[in-house]
PDB file of C-alpha atoms in Angstrom:
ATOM      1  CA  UNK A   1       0.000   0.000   0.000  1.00  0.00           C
ATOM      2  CA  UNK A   2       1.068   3.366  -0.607  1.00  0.00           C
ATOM      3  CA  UNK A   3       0.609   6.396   1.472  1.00  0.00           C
ATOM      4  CA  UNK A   4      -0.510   9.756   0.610  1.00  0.00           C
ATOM      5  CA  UNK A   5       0.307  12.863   1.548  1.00  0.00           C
ATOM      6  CA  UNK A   6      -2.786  14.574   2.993  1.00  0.00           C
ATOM      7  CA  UNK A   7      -1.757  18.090   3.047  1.00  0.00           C
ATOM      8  CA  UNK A   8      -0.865  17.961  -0.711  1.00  0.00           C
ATOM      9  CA  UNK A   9      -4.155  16.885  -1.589  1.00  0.00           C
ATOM     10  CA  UNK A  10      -5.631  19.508   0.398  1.00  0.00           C
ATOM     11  CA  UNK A  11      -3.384  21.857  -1.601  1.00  0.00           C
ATOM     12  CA  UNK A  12      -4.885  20.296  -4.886  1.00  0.00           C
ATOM     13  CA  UNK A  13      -8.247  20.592  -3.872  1.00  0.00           C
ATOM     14  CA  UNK A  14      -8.463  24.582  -2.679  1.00  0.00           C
ATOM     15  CA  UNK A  15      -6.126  25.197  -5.869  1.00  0.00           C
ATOM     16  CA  UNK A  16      -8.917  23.463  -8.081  1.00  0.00           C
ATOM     17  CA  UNK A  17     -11.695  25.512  -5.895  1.00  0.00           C
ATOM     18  CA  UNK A  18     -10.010  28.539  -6.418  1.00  0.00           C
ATOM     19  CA  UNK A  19      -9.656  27.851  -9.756  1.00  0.00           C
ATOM     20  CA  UNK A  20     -13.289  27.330 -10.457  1.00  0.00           C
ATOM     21  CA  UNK A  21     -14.419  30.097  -8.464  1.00  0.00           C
ATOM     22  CA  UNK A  22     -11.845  32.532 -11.273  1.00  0.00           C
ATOM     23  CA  UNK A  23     -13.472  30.873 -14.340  1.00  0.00           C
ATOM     24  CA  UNK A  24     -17.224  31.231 -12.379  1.00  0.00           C
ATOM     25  CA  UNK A  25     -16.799  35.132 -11.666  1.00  0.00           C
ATOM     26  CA  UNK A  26     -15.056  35.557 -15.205  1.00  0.00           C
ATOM     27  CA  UNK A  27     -18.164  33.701 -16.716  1.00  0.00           C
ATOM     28  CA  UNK A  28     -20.545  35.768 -14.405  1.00  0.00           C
ATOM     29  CA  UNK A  29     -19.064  38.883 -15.935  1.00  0.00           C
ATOM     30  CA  UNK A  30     -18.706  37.864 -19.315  1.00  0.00           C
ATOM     31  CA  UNK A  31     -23.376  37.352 -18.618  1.00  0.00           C
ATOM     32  CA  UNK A  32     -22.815  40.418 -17.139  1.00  0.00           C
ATOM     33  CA  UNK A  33     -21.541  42.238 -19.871  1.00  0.00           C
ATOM     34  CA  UNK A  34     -23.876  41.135 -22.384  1.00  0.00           C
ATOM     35  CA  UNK A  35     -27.294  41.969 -19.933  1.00  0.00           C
ATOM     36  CA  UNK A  36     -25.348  45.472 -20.280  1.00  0.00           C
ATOM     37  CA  UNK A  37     -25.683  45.625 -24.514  1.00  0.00           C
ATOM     38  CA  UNK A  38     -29.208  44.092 -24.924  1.00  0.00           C
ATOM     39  CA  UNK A  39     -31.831  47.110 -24.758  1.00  0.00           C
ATOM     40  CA  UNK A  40     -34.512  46.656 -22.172  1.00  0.00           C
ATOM     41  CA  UNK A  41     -38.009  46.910 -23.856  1.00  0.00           C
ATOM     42  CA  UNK A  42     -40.573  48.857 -23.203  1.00  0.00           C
ATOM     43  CA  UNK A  43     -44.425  49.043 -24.212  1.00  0.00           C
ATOM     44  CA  UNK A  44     -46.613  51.522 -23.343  1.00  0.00           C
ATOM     45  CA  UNK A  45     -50.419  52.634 -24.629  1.00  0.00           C
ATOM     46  CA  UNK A  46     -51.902  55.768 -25.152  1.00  0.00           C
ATOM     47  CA  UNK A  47     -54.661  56.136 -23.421  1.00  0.00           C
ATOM     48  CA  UNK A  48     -53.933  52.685 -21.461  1.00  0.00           C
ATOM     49  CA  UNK A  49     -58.169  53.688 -20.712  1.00  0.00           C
ATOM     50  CA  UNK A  50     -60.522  54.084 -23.274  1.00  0.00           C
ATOM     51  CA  UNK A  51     -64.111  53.608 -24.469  1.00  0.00           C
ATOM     52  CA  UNK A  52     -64.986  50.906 -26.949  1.00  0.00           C
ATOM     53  CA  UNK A  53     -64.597  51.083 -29.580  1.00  0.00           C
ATOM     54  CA  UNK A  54     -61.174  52.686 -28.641  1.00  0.00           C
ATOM     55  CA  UNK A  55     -58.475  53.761 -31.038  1.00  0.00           C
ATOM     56  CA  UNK A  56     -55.368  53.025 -28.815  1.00  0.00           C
ATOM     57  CA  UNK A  57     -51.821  54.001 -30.157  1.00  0.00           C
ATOM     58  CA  UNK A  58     -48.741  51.442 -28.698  1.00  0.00           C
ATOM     59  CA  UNK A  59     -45.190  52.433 -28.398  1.00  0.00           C
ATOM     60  CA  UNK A  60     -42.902  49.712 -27.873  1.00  0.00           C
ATOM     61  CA  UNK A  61     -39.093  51.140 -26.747  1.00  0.00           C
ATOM     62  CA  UNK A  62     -35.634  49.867 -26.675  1.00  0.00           C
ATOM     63  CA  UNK A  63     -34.221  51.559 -23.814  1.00  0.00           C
ATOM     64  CA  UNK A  64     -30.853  51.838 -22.899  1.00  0.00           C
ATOM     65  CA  UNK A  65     -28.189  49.158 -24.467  1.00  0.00           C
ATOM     66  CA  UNK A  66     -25.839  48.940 -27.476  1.00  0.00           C
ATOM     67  CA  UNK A  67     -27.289  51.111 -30.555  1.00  0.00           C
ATOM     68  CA  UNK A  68     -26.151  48.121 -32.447  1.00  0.00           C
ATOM     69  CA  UNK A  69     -27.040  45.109 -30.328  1.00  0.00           C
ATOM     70  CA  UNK A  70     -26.989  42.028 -32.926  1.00  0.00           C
ATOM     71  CA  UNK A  71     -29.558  40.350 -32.125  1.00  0.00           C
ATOM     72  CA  UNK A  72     -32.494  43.097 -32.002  1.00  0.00           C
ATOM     73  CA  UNK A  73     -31.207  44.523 -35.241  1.00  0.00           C
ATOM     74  CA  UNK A  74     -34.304  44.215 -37.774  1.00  0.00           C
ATOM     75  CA  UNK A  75     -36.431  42.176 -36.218  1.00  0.00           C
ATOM     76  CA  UNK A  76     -39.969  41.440 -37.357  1.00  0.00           C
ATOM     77  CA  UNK A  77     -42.496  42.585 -34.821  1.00  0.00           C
ATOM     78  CA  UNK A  78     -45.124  40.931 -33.189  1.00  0.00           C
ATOM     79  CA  UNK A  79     -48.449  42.250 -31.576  1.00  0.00           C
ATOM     80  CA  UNK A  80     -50.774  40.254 -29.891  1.00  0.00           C
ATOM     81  CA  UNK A  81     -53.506  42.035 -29.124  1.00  0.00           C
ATOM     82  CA  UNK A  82     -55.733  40.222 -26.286  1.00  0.00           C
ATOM     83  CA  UNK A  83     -58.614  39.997 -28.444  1.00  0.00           C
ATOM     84  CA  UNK A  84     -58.055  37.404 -30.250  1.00  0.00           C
ATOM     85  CA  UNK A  85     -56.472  39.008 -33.142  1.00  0.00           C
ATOM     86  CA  UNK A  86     -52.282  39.432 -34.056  1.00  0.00           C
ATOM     87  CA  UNK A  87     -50.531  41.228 -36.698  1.00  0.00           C
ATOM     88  CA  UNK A  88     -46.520  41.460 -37.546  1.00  0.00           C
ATOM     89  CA  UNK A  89     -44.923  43.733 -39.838  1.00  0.00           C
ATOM     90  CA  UNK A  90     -41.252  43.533 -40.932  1.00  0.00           C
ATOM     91  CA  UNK A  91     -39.011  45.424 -43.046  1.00  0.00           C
ATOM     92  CA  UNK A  92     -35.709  44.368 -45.466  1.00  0.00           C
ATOM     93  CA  UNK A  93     -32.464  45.518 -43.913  1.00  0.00           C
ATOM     94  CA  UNK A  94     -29.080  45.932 -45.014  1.00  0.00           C
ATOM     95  CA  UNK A  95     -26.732  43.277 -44.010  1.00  0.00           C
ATOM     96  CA  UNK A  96     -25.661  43.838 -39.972  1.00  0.00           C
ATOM     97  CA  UNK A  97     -22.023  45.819 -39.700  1.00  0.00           C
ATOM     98  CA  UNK A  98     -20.891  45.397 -36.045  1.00  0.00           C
ATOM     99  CA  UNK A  99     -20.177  49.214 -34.997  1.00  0.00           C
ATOM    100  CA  UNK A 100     -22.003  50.252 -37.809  1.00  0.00           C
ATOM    101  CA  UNK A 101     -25.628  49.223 -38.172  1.00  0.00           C
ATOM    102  CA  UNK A 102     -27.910  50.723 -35.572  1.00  0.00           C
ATOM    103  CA  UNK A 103     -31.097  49.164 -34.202  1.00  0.00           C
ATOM    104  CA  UNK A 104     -34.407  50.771 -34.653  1.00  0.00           C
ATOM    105  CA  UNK A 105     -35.213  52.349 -30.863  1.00  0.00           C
ATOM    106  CA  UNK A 106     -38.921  52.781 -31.717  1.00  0.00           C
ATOM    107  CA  UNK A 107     -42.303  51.245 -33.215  1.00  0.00           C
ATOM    108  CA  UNK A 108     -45.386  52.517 -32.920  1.00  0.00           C
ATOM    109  CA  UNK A 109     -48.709  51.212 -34.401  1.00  0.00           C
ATOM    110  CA  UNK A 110     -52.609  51.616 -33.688  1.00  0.00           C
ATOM    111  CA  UNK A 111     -55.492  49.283 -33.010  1.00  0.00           C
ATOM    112  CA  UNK A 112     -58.917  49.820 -32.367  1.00  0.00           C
ATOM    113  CA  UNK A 113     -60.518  47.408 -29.645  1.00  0.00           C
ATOM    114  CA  UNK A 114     -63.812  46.761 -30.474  1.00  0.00           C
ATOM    115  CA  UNK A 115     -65.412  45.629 -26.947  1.00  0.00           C
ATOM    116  CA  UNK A 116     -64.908  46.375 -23.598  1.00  0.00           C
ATOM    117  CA  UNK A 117     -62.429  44.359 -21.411  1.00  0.00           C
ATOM    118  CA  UNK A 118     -59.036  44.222 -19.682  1.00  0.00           C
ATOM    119  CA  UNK A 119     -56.471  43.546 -23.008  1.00  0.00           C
ATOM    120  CA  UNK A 120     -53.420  42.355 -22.010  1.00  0.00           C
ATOM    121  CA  UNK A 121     -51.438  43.693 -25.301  1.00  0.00           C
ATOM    122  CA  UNK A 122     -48.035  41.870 -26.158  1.00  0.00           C
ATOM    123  CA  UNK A 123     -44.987  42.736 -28.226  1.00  0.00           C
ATOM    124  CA  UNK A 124     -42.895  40.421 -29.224  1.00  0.00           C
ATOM    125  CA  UNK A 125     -39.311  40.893 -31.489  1.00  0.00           C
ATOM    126  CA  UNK A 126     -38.967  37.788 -33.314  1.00  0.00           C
ATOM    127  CA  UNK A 127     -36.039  36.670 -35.805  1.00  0.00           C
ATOM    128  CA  UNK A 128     -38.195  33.897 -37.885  1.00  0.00           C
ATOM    129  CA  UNK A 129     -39.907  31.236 -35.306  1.00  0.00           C
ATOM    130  CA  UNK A 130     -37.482  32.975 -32.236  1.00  0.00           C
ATOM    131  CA  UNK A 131     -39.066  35.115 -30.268  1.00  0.00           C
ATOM    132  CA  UNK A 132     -36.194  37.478 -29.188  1.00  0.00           C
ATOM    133  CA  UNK A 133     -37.119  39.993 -26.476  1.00  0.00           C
ATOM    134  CA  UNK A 134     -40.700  40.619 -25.306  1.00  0.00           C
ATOM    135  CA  UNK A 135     -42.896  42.996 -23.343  1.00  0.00           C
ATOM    136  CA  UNK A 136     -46.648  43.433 -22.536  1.00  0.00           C
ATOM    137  CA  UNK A 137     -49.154  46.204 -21.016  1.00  0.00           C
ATOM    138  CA  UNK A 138     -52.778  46.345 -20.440  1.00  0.00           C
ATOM    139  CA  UNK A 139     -55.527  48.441 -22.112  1.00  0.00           C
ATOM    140  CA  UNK A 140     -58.784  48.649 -19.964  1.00  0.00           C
ATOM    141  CA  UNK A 141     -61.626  49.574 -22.314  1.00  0.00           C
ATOM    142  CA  UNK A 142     -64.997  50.688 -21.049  1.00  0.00           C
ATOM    143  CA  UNK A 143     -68.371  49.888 -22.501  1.00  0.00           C
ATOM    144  CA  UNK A 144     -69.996  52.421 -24.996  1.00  0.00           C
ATOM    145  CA  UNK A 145     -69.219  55.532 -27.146  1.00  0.00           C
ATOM    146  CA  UNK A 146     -69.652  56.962 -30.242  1.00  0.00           C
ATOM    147  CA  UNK A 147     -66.240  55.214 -32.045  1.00  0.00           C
ATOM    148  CA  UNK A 148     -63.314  56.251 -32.950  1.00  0.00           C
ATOM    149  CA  UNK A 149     -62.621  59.113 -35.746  1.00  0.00           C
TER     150      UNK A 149
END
């Protein structure tokens, strides 16, 4: 039988701990630095109350980020509206040019809600089947009116 030494293997062991604990903090920067780039997004409906049939204008918002974060650069866009209807709209973009090619910060559309209810509205930036980044409000619509212009 052979005999170890025990305080080299302890030596081994808190050398391979410290070790992983480097690689762990440089990995939890490297996640760090890329939460930092990718634009928070933002939706918000004017008026967020209305009366049906309600012409509501949405504003979805990159805030803050790289101007030209990858992966949000021309997306197609998603709405889901919360009454059972969708639509998406994309646009043909130049190829992307790290440094170069900016993202679009801002995209607005209207919809008209038809009926009263509590809509929980969705927008959703999508790169074919992958939904990329997402965000959601809620338009309240009361019953009556006269309709929108």
């Amino acid at each position: 039988m052979t005999q170890t030494d025990p305080t080299g293997l302890l030596r081994i062991a808190v050398a391979a701990a410290f070790s992983l604990l480097a690689a762990g903090a440089v990995f939890a920067q490297n996640g760090k630095d890329a939460d930092t780039k990718r634009p928070r997004i933002v939706l918000r409906a004017q008026p967020s109350v209305a009366i049906a049939p309600a012409r509501v204008v949405l504003t979805a918002e990159l805030v803050g980020g790289a101007d030209d974060f990858e992966e949000y650069y021309c997306p197609a866009i998603e709405w889901e509206w919360g009454d059972d209807t969708r639509s998406e709209s994309s646009v043909d973009c130049e190829p992307y040019e790290a440094g170069r090619s900016a993202i679009k910060r801002r995209h607005t559309i209207q919809h008209i809600f038809r009926r009263e209810g509590a809509f929980k509205v969705y927008v959703h930036l999508k790169r074919r089947d992958k939904v990329l980044g997402s965000a959601s409000t809620t338009v309240q619509v009361q019953p009556g009116g006269a309709g929108p212009d």
